[in-house]
Amino acid sequence: MKEKIHQNSLGRETMSEHLLSQKMEAVRLFSNGSISLDYAARLAQCSLESFILAAGSLGATIVDYPPNELTEELNLLES
């Protein structure tokens, strides 16, 4: 019985490590422009909101507007 419990906990650790590895790979692929934000979240197996928070905590830039485009977008929103 103790052996089965030990095997289950090892399985969970391995699964957690695998999911973490998938999230980090998704962040890497998104950061270098290889995949979209939506696809990265699906690859990481989490919601879009969770992925944005995780990617941000790892230092990934989620919104990457050049300053002049950002100003134009903000001006459109204000008008």
Tab-separated table of N, CA, C and O in Angstrom:
chain	number	residue	atom	x	y	z
A	1	MET	N	0.826	-1.201	0.000
A	1	MET	CA	0.000	0.000	0.000
A	1	MET	C	0.870	1.265	0.000
A	1	MET	O	0.608	2.185	-0.742
A	2	LYS	N	1.891	1.292	0.868
A	2	LYS	CA	2.767	2.470	0.918
A	2	LYS	C	3.467	2.679	-0.421
A	2	LYS	O	3.673	3.805	-0.839
A	3	GLU	N	3.814	1.570	-1.093
A	3	GLU	CA	4.482	1.679	-2.386
A	3	GLU	C	3.559	2.335	-3.414
A	3	GLU	O	3.981	3.185	-4.194
A	4	LYS	N	2.280	1.986	-3.395
A	4	LYS	CA	1.311	2.565	-4.333
A	4	LYS	C	1.159	4.066	-4.077
A	4	LYS	O	1.110	4.857	-5.007
A	5	ILE	N	1.086	4.470	-2.803
A	5	ILE	CA	0.987	5.892	-2.461
A	5	ILE	C	2.218	6.624	-2.963
A	5	ILE	O	2.129	7.699	-3.554
A	6	HIS	N	3.398	6.035	-2.784
A	6	HIS	CA	4.641	6.644	-3.248
A	6	HIS	C	4.630	6.788	-4.770
A	6	HIS	O	5.026	7.829	-5.302
A	7	GLN	N	4.163	5.767	-5.478
A	7	GLN	CA	4.085	5.833	-6.933
A	7	GLN	C	3.142	6.944	-7.378
A	7	GLN	O	3.436	7.676	-8.323
A	8	ASN	N	2.001	7.096	-6.686
A	8	ASN	CA	1.048	8.147	-7.043
A	8	ASN	C	1.654	9.527	-6.853
A	8	ASN	O	1.465	10.413	-7.672
A	9	SER	N	2.377	9.735	-5.754
A	9	SER	CA	2.970	11.049	-5.524
A	9	SER	C	4.068	11.325	-6.544
A	9	SER	O	4.231	12.444	-6.998
A	10	LEU	N	4.816	10.307	-6.935
A	10	LEU	CA	5.818	10.492	-7.978
A	10	LEU	C	5.154	10.849	-9.296
A	10	LEU	O	5.617	11.714	-10.026
A	11	GLY	N	4.043	10.202	-9.588
A	11	GLY	CA	3.307	10.503	-10.809
A	11	GLY	C	2.822	11.939	-10.829
A	11	GLY	O	2.888	12.617	-11.849
A	12	ARG	N	2.346	12.434	-9.682
A	12	ARG	CA	1.880	13.822	-9.600
A	12	ARG	C	3.027	14.790	-9.785
A	12	ARG	O	2.890	15.810	-10.457
A	13	GLU	N	4.188	14.494	-9.170
A	13	GLU	CA	5.346	15.375	-9.324
A	13	GLU	C	5.784	15.428	-10.780
A	13	GLU	O	6.055	16.502	-11.314
A	14	THR	N	5.838	14.286	-11.415
A	14	THR	CA	6.239	14.242	-12.811
A	14	THR	C	5.243	15.000	-13.672
A	14	THR	O	5.632	15.747	-14.569
A	15	MET	N	3.952	14.854	-13.373
A	15	MET	CA	2.927	15.564	-14.132
A	15	MET	C	3.065	17.066	-13.914
A	15	MET	O	2.984	17.842	-14.864
A	16	SER	N	3.302	17.494	-12.681
A	16	SER	CA	3.473	18.921	-12.389
A	16	SER	C	4.681	19.482	-13.124
A	16	SER	O	4.627	20.583	-13.667
A	17	GLU	N	5.768	18.713	-13.125
A	17	GLU	CA	6.967	19.155	-13.836
A	17	GLU	C	6.694	19.261	-15.329
A	17	GLU	O	7.132	20.208	-15.986
A	18	HIS	N	5.933	18.321	-15.860
A	18	HIS	CA	5.594	18.334	-17.287
A	18	HIS	C	4.741	19.557	-17.622
A	18	HIS	O	4.987	20.232	-18.621
A	19	LEU	N	3.736	19.845	-16.782
A	19	LEU	CA	2.876	21.007	-17.028
A	19	LEU	C	3.667	22.298	-16.924
A	19	LEU	O	3.474	23.214	-17.721
A	20	LEU	N	4.572	22.383	-15.958
A	20	LEU	CA	5.413	23.570	-15.827
A	20	LEU	C	6.293	23.726	-17.062
A	20	LEU	O	6.432	24.826	-17.608
A	21	SER	N	6.838	22.632	-17.521
A	21	SER	CA	7.671	22.657	-18.715
A	21	SER	C	6.863	23.113	-19.936
A	21	SER	O	7.341	23.915	-20.740
A	22	GLN	N	5.624	22.626	-20.049
A	22	GLN	CA	4.752	23.049	-21.150
A	22	GLN	C	4.458	24.538	-21.073
A	22	GLN	O	4.459	25.230	-22.092
A	23	LYS	N	4.192	25.049	-19.874
A	23	LYS	CA	3.903	26.479	-19.719
A	23	LYS	C	5.114	27.318	-20.099
A	23	LYS	O	4.988	28.326	-20.790
A	24	MET	N	6.275	26.889	-19.657
A	24	MET	CA	7.486	27.648	-19.970
A	24	MET	C	7.765	27.632	-21.473
A	24	MET	O	8.165	28.646	-22.051
A	25	GLU	N	7.520	26.497	-22.114
A	25	GLU	CA	7.706	26.416	-23.564
A	25	GLU	C	6.691	27.300	-24.284
A	25	GLU	O	7.030	27.987	-25.250
A	26	ALA	N	5.463	27.318	-23.798
A	26	ALA	CA	4.432	28.165	-24.391
A	26	ALA	C	4.820	29.641	-24.266
A	26	ALA	O	4.659	30.415	-25.216
A	27	VAL	N	5.334	30.035	-23.112
A	27	VAL	CA	5.780	31.422	-22.904
A	27	VAL	C	6.924	31.744	-23.864
A	27	VAL	O	6.935	32.800	-24.500
A	28	ARG	N	7.860	30.825	-23.999
A	28	ARG	CA	8.994	31.046	-24.893
A	28	ARG	C	8.525	31.226	-26.343
A	28	ARG	O	8.932	32.169	-27.027
A	29	LEU	N	7.645	30.336	-26.787
A	29	LEU	CA	7.149	30.410	-28.162
A	29	LEU	C	6.341	31.677	-28.405
A	29	LEU	O	6.445	32.310	-29.459
A	30	PHE	N	5.526	32.064	-27.419
A	30	PHE	CA	4.759	33.298	-27.554
A	30	PHE	C	5.691	34.503	-27.576
A	30	PHE	O	5.543	35.411	-28.403
A	31	SER	N	6.673	34.512	-26.685
A	31	SER	CA	7.584	35.654	-26.572
A	31	SER	C	8.388	35.895	-27.843
A	31	SER	O	8.672	37.041	-28.188
A	32	ASN	N	8.748	34.819	-28.539
A	32	ASN	CA	9.526	35.029	-29.762
A	32	ASN	C	8.643	35.168	-31.002
A	32	ASN	O	9.142	35.220	-32.110
A	33	GLY	N	7.318	35.220	-30.790
A	33	GLY	CA	6.396	35.486	-31.890
A	33	GLY	C	6.021	34.268	-32.717
A	33	GLY	O	5.392	34.404	-33.762
A	34	SER	N	6.391	33.082	-32.252
A	34	SER	CA	6.102	31.871	-33.019
A	34	SER	C	4.635	31.464	-32.960
A	34	SER	O	4.127	30.854	-33.906
A	35	ILE	N	3.964	31.772	-31.841
A	35	ILE	CA	2.555	31.396	-31.688
A	35	ILE	C	1.779	32.550	-31.082
A	35	ILE	O	2.348	33.447	-30.463
A	36	SER	N	0.468	32.513	-31.268
A	36	SER	CA	-0.402	33.574	-30.740
A	36	SER	C	-0.604	33.407	-29.242
A	36	SER	O	-0.330	32.340	-28.666
A	37	LEU	N	-1.119	34.444	-28.621
A	37	LEU	CA	-1.415	34.409	-27.189
A	37	LEU	C	-2.449	33.326	-26.883
A	37	LEU	O	-2.278	32.549	-25.945
A	38	ASP	N	-3.486	33.259	-27.696
A	38	ASP	CA	-4.529	32.257	-27.490
A	38	ASP	C	-3.974	30.838	-27.608
A	38	ASP	O	-4.256	29.980	-26.773
A	39	TYR	N	-3.165	30.590	-28.632
A	39	TYR	CA	-2.602	29.250	-28.819
A	39	TYR	C	-1.633	28.912	-27.683
A	39	TYR	O	-1.588	27.775	-27.218
A	40	ALA	N	-0.875	29.894	-27.233
A	40	ALA	CA	0.059	29.662	-26.128
A	40	ALA	C	-0.695	29.238	-24.862
A	40	ALA	O	-0.263	28.321	-24.161
A	41	ALA	N	-1.821	29.885	-24.591
A	41	ALA	CA	-2.629	29.514	-23.422
A	41	ALA	C	-3.142	28.084	-23.558
A	41	ALA	O	-3.115	27.309	-22.600
A	42	ARG	N	-3.600	27.738	-24.756
A	42	ARG	CA	-4.072	26.363	-24.974
A	42	ARG	C	-2.935	25.367	-24.827
A	42	ARG	O	-3.105	24.308	-24.237
A	43	LEU	N	-1.768	25.694	-25.354
A	43	LEU	CA	-0.603	24.824	-25.237
A	43	LEU	C	-0.212	24.636	-23.769
A	43	LEU	O	0.151	23.546	-23.338
A	44	ALA	N	-0.321	25.707	-22.996
A	44	ALA	CA	0.010	25.661	-21.572
A	44	ALA	C	-1.103	25.004	-20.743
A	44	ALA	O	-0.942	24.808	-19.549
A	45	GLN	N	-2.217	24.707	-21.391
A	45	GLN	CA	-3.368	24.067	-20.752
A	45	GLN	C	-3.925	24.901	-19.596
A	45	GLN	O	-4.145	24.409	-18.494
A	46	CYS	N	-4.090	26.195	-19.868
A	46	CYS	CA	-4.682	27.068	-18.861
A	46	CYS	C	-5.531	28.131	-19.552
A	46	CYS	O	-5.490	28.276	-20.768
A	47	SER	N	-6.274	28.854	-18.761
A	47	SER	CA	-7.116	29.910	-19.325
A	47	SER	C	-6.220	31.030	-19.851
A	47	SER	O	-5.047	31.151	-19.473
A	48	LEU	N	-6.792	31.853	-20.702
A	48	LEU	CA	-6.061	32.991	-21.252
A	48	LEU	C	-5.588	33.906	-20.128
A	48	LEU	O	-4.433	34.341	-20.102
A	49	GLU	N	-6.475	34.174	-19.177
A	49	GLU	CA	-6.119	35.035	-18.044
A	49	GLU	C	-4.968	34.444	-17.237
A	49	GLU	O	-4.011	35.147	-16.897
A	50	SER	N	-5.030	33.159	-16.944
A	50	SER	CA	-3.958	32.505	-16.178
A	50	SER	C	-2.641	32.547	-16.935
A	50	SER	O	-1.580	32.763	-16.350
A	51	PHE	N	-2.717	32.345	-18.257
A	51	PHE	CA	-1.493	32.378	-19.050
A	51	PHE	C	-0.881	33.772	-19.054
A	51	PHE	O	0.334	33.924	-18.915
A	52	ILE	N	-1.714	34.786	-19.207
A	52	ILE	CA	-1.206	36.166	-19.201
A	52	ILE	C	-0.509	36.467	-17.876
A	52	ILE	O	0.582	37.046	-17.856
A	53	LEU	N	-1.122	36.064	-16.776
A	53	LEU	CA	-0.510	36.299	-15.461
A	53	LEU	C	0.805	35.533	-15.314
A	53	LEU	O	1.803	36.078	-14.834
A	54	ALA	N	0.806	34.269	-15.735
A	54	ALA	CA	2.022	33.451	-15.625
A	54	ALA	C	3.127	34.001	-16.515
A	54	ALA	O	4.283	34.125	-16.083
A	55	ALA	N	2.784	34.343	-17.751
A	55	ALA	CA	3.783	34.868	-18.682
A	55	ALA	C	4.352	36.195	-18.175
A	55	ALA	O	5.560	36.426	-18.238
A	56	GLY	N	3.474	37.042	-17.657
A	56	GLY	CA	3.928	38.318	-17.104
A	56	GLY	C	4.863	38.123	-15.924
A	56	GLY	O	5.865	38.834	-15.795
A	57	SER	N	4.561	37.151	-15.086
A	57	SER	CA	5.426	36.899	-13.924
A	57	SER	C	6.789	36.354	-14.342
A	57	SER	O	7.756	36.481	-13.602
A	58	LEU	N	6.847	35.784	-15.546
A	58	LEU	CA	8.125	35.291	-16.071
A	58	LEU	C	8.847	36.352	-16.898
A	58	LEU	O	9.890	36.095	-17.477
A	59	GLY	N	8.258	37.553	-16.960
A	59	GLY	CA	8.907	38.659	-17.656
A	59	GLY	C	8.558	38.797	-19.121
A	59	GLY	O	9.155	39.611	-19.823
A	60	ALA	N	7.595	38.009	-19.602
A	60	ALA	CA	7.201	38.108	-21.008
A	60	ALA	C	6.366	39.370	-21.228
A	60	ALA	O	5.573	39.750	-20.378
A	61	THR	N	6.557	39.995	-22.363
A	61	THR	CA	5.767	41.155	-22.749
A	61	THR	C	4.512	40.659	-23.435
A	61	THR	O	4.591	39.944	-24.435
A	62	ILE	N	3.365	41.029	-22.905
A	62	ILE	CA	2.107	40.561	-23.473
A	62	ILE	C	1.636	41.497	-24.577
A	62	ILE	O	1.230	41.068	-25.635
A	63	VAL	N	1.690	42.783	-24.337
A	63	VAL	CA	1.296	43.781	-25.327
A	63	VAL	C	2.562	44.493	-25.772
A	63	VAL	O	3.268	45.076	-24.961
A	64	ASP	N	2.826	44.433	-27.043
A	64	ASP	CA	4.081	44.988	-27.554
A	64	ASP	C	3.792	45.983	-28.674
A	64	ASP	O	3.996	45.703	-29.841
A	65	TYR	N	3.249	47.137	-28.301
A	65	TYR	CA	2.955	48.198	-29.260
A	65	TYR	C	4.141	49.145	-29.340
A	65	TYR	O	4.669	49.569	-28.317
A	66	PRO	N	4.522	49.546	-30.548
A	66	PRO	CA	5.484	50.652	-30.654
A	66	PRO	C	4.814	51.900	-30.082
A	66	PRO	O	3.596	52.060	-30.192
A	67	PRO	N	5.562	52.795	-29.461
A	67	PRO	CA	4.970	53.970	-28.804
A	67	PRO	C	4.025	54.782	-29.689
A	67	PRO	O	2.964	55.193	-29.238
A	68	ASN	N	4.376	54.978	-30.963
A	68	ASN	CA	3.510	55.783	-31.828
A	68	ASN	C	2.178	55.071	-32.102
A	68	ASN	O	1.129	55.711	-32.146
A	69	GLU	N	2.194	53.753	-32.258
A	69	GLU	CA	0.944	53.016	-32.472
A	69	GLU	C	0.079	53.025	-31.218
A	69	GLU	O	-1.143	53.121	-31.293
A	70	LEU	N	0.716	52.921	-30.069
A	70	LEU	CA	-0.028	52.948	-28.811
A	70	LEU	C	-0.721	54.297	-28.641
A	70	LEU	O	-1.893	54.361	-28.282
A	71	THR	N	-0.017	55.373	-28.951
A	71	THR	CA	-0.605	56.709	-28.864
A	71	THR	C	-1.796	56.835	-29.810
A	71	THR	O	-2.849	57.350	-29.423
A	72	GLU	N	-1.660	56.331	-31.027
A	72	GLU	CA	-2.752	56.367	-31.994
A	72	GLU	C	-3.963	55.582	-31.481
A	72	GLU	O	-5.111	56.044	-31.581
A	73	GLU	N	-3.740	54.399	-30.935
A	73	GLU	CA	-4.825	53.562	-30.410
A	73	GLU	C	-5.523	54.268	-29.251
A	73	GLU	O	-6.759	54.264	-29.169
A	74	LEU	N	-4.760	54.865	-28.354
A	74	LEU	CA	-5.345	55.577	-27.212
A	74	LEU	C	-6.142	56.774	-27.677
A	74	LEU	O	-7.222	57.059	-27.131
A	75	ASN	N	-5.651	57.485	-28.674
A	75	ASN	CA	-6.388	58.628	-29.214
A	75	ASN	C	-7.714	58.177	-29.832
A	75	ASN	O	-8.724	58.864	-29.681
A	76	LEU	N	-7.718	57.043	-30.511
A	76	LEU	CA	-8.958	56.515	-31.085
A	76	LEU	C	-9.968	56.175	-30.001
A	76	LEU	O	-11.166	56.398	-30.146
A	77	LEU	N	-9.488	55.620	-28.920
A	77	LEU	CA	-10.380	55.247	-27.808
A	77	LEU	C	-10.981	56.477	-27.133
A	77	LEU	O	-12.117	56.437	-26.670
A	78	GLU	N	-10.219	57.552	-27.070
A	78	GLU	CA	-10.686	58.772	-26.416
A	78	GLU	C	-11.683	59.554	-27.268
A	78	GLU	O	-12.441	60.345	-26.753
A	79	SER	N	-11.662	59.344	-28.565
A	79	SER	CA	-12.554	60.125	-29.435
A	79	SER	C	-13.912	59.458	-29.628
A	79	SER	O	-14.263	58.483	-29.196
